[in-house]
Short mmCIF file of C-alpha atoms in Angstrom, two decimals:
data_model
loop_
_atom_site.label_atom_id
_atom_site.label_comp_id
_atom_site.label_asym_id
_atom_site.label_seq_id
_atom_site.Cartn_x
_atom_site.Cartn_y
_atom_site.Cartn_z
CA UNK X 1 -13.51 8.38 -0.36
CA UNK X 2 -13.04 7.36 -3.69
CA UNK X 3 -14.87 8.15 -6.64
CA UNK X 4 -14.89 8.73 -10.57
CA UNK X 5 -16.32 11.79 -12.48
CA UNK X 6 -16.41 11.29 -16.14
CA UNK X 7 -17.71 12.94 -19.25
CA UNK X 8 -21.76 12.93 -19.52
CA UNK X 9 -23.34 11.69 -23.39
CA UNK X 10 -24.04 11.18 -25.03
CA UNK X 11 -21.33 11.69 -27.88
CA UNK X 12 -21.90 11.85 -31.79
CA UNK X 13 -19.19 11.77 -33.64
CA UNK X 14 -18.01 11.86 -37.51
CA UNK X 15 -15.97 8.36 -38.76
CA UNK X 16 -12.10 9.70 -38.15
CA UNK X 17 -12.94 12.24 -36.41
CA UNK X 18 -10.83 12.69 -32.57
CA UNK X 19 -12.45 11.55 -29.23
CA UNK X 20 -11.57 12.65 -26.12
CA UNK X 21 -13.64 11.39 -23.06
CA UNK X 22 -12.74 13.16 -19.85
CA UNK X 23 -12.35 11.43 -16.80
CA UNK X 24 -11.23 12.63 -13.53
CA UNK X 25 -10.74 10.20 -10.12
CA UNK X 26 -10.79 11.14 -6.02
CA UNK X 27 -8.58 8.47 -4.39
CA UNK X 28 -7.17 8.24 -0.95
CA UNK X 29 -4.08 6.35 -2.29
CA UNK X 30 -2.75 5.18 -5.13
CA UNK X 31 -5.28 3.65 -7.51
CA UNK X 32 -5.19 1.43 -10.42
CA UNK X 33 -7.16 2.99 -13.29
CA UNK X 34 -8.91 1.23 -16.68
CA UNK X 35 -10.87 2.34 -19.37
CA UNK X 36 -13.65 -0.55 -19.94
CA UNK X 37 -15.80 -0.61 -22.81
CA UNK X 38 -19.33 -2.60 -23.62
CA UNK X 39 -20.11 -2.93 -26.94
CA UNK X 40 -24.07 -3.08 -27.86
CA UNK X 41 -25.40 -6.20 -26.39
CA UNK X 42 -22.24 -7.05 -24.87
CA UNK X 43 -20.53 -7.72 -21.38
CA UNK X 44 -18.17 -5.03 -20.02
CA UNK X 45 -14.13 -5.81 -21.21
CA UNK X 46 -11.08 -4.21 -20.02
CA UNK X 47 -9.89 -1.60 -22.93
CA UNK X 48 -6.49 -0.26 -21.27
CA UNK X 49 -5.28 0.24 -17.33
CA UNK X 50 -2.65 2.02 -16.02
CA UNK X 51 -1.60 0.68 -12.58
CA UNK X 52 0.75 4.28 -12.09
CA UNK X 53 1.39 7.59 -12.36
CA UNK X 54 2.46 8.88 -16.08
CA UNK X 55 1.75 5.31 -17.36
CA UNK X 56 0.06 5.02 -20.63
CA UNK X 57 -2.57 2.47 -21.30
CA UNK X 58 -3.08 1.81 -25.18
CA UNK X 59 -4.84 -0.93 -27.27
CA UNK X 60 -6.78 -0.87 -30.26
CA UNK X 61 -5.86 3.02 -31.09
CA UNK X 62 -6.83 4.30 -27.81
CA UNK X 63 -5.13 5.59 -24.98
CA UNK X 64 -5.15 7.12 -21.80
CA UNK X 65 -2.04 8.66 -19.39
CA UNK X 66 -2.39 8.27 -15.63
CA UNK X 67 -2.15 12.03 -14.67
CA UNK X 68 -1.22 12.30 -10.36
CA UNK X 69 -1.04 15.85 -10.76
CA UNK X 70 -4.46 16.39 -12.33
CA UNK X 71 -5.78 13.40 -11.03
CA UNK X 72 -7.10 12.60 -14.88
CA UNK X 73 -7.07 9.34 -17.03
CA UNK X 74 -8.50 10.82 -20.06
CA UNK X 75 -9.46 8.37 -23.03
CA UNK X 76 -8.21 9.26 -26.52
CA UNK X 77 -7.96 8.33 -30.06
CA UNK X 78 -6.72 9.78 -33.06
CA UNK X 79 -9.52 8.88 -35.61
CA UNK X 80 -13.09 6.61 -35.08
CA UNK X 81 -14.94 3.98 -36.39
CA UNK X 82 -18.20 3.35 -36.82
CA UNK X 83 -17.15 0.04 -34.33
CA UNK X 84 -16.08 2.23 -31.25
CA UNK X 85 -19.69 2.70 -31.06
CA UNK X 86 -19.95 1.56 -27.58
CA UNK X 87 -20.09 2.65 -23.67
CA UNK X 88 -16.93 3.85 -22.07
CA UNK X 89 -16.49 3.39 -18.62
CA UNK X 90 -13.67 5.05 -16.05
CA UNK X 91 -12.78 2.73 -13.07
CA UNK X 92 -10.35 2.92 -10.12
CA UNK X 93 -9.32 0.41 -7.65
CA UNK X 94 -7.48 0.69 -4.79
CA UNK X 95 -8.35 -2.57 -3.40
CA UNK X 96 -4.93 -3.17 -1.64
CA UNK X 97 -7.16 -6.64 0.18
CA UNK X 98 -9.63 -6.69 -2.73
CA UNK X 99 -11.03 -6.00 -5.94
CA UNK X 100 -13.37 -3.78 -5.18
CA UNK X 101 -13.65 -1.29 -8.17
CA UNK X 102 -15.14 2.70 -8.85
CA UNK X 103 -17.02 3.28 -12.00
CA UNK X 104 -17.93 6.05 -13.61
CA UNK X 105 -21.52 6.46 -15.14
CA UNK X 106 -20.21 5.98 -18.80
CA UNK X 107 -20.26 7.71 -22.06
CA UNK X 108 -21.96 6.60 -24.72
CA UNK X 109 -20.30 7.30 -28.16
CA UNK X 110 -22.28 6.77 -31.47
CA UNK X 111 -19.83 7.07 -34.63
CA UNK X 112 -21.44 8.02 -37.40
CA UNK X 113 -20.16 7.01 -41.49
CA UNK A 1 -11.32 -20.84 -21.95
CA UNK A 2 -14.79 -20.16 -20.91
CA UNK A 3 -15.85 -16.85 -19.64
CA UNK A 4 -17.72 -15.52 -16.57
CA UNK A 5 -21.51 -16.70 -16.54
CA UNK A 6 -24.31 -15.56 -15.32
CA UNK A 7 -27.59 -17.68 -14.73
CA UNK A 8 -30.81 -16.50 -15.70
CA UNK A 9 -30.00 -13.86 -18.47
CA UNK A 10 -33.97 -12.50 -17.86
CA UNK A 11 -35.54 -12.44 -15.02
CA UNK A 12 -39.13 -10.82 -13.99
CA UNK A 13 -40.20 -10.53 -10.99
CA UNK A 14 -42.82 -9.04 -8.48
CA UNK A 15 -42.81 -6.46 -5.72
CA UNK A 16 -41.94 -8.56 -2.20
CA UNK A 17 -40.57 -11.90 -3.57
CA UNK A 18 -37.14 -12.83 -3.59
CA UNK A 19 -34.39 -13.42 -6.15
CA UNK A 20 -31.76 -15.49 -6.17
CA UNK A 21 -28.66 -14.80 -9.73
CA UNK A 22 -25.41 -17.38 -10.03
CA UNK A 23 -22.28 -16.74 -11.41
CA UNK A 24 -19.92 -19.10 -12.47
CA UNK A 25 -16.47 -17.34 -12.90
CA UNK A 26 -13.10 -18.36 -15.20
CA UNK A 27 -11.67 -21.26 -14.47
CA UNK A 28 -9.05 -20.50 -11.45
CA UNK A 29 -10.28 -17.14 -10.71
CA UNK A 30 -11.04 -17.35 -6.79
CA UNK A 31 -12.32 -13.48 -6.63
CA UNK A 32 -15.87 -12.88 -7.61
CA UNK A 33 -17.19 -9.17 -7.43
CA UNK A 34 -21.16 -8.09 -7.82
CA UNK A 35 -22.04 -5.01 -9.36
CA UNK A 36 -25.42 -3.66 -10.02
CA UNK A 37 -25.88 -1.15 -13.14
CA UNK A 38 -29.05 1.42 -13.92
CA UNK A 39 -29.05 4.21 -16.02
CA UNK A 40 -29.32 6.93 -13.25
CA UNK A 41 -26.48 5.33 -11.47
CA UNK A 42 -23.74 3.61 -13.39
CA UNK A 43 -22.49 0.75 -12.00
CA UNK A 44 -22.38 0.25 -8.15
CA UNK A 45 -20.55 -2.48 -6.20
CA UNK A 46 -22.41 -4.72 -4.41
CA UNK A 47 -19.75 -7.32 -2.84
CA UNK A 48 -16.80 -9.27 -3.46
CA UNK A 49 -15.56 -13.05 -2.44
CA UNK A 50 -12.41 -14.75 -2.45
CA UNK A 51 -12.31 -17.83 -1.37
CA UNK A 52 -15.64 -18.33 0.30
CA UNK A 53 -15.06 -15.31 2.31
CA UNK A 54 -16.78 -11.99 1.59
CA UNK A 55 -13.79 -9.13 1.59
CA UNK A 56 -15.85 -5.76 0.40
CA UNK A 57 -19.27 -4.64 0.66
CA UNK A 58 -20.64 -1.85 -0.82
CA UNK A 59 -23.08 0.86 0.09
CA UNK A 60 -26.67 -1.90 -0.25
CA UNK A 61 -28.92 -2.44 2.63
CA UNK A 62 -29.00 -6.13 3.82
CA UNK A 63 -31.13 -7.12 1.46
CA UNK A 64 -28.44 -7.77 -0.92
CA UNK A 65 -26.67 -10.84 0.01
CA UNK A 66 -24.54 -13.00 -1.57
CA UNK A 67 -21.97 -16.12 -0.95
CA UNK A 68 -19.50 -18.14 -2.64
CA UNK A 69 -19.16 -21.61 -2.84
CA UNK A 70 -15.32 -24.02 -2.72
CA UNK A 71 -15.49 -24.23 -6.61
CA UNK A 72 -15.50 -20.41 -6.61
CA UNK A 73 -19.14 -19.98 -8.43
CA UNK A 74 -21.13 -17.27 -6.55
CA UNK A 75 -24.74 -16.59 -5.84
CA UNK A 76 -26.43 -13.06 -4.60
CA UNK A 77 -29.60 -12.88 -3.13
CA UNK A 78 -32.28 -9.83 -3.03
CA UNK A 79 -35.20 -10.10 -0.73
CA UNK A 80 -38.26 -8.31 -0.45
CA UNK A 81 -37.94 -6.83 -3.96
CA UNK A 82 -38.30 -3.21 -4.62
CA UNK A 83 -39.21 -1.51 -8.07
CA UNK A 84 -35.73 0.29 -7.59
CA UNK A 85 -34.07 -3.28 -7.33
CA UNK A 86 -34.50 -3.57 -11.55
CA UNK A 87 -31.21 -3.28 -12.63
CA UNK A 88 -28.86 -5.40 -14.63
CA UNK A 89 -26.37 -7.16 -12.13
CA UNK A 90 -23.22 -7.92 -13.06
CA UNK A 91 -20.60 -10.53 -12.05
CA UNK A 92 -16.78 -10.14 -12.21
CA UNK A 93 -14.16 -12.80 -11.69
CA UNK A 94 -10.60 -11.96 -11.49
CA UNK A 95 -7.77 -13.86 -11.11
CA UNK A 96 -5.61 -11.15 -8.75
CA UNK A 97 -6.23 -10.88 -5.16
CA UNK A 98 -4.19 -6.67 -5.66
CA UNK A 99 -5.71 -3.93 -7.28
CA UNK A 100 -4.08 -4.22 -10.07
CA UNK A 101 -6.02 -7.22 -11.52
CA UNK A 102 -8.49 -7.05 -14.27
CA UNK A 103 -11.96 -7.66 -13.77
CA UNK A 104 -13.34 -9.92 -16.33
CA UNK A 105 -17.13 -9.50 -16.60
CA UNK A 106 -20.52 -11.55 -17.59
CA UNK A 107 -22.80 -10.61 -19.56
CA UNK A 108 -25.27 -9.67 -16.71
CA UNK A 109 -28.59 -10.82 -15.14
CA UNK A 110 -31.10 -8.52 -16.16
CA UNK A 111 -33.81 -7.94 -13.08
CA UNK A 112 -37.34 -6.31 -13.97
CA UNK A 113 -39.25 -5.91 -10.70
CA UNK A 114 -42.95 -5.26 -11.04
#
């Protein structure tokens, strides 16, 4: 089946300091993968995708490489602020007759001044 | 261009009764997805419609329904409420019928069951 394992919380971090928020996917075939982020109070929004293997998905600083052989689609960015303070959120789809979409739990990421 | 919403924003509600939670997606987006989201569990998909026909179902006993009307807005349904039915519930329209589509999402229906 398909599923998505990604890095527990919560995570504290220093303004420009370097995130990395693991995230690892089980697919039976050849997934889409995102990075979505809500923001305190907020609705869930798209914050990159990849749609293949060694695409890169940036925007706003962040990025994440769609890895086959490791099966990984690790978020990134070079140095925080205080307004990344949000929920990150893995997701696959495979939905080849749909949209139906695999989240992981999240990881919450407070960035501190 | 308005985004996906989601009607009531609050909602309490008692052991046994019934719920019903509308979305009204983007403008031309003909796939609406469900999603329910706890703490414990992350977010877990309910169902998804695409043009009045229901094309995925997820892993919810039936009595988690839901249905989509010809202007695309979408309804879901829980009966005989549980305590473990509080949740926030989340609607997801997307304009792509492939998996490569972005979900865009509302801002959730927040469910207390007493």
């Amino acid at each position: 089946g398909n599923s998505v394992t990604q890095m527990e919380g919560p995570v504290t971090l220093s303004e420009e300091a370097f995130l990395t928020i693991n995230c690892t996917y089980t697919a039976t075939g050849y997934p889409s993968l995102f990075w979505y982020v809500q923001y305190p109070g907020e609705g869930l929004q798209l914050l990159l995708k990849a749609t293949k293997a060694d695409d890169k998905g940036s925007n706003k600083g962040f990025e994440a490489t769609y890895r086959k052989e490791t099966t990984s689609f690790h978020l990134e960015k070079g140095s925080v602020q205080v307004s990344d303070s949000a929920v990150y959120f893995c997701a696959l789809s495979e939905g080849f007759t749909g949209n139906q979409f695999y989240f992981g739990t999240g990881t919450s990421l407070t960035v501190i001044p | 261009k308005a985004g996906v919403t989601q009607t009531p924003r609050y909602l309490i509600k008692t052991r046994g009764q019934q719920v019903t939670l509308s979305c009204s997606p983007i403008s031309g987006h003909r796939s609406v997805s469900w999603y329910q989201q706890t703490p414990g569990q992350g977010l877990q998909f309910l169902f998804e419609y695409f043009s009045e026909t229901q094309r995925n179902k997820g892993n919810f006993p039936g009595r988690f329904s839901g249905r989509q009307f010809s202007n695309s807005r979408s309804e879901m349904n829980v009966s005989t409420l549980e305590l473990g039915d509080s949740a926030l519930y989340l609607c997801a329209s997307s304009s792509r019928q492939g998996n490569t589509g972005e979900l865009f999402f509302g801002e959730g229906s927040r469910l207390t069951v007493l």
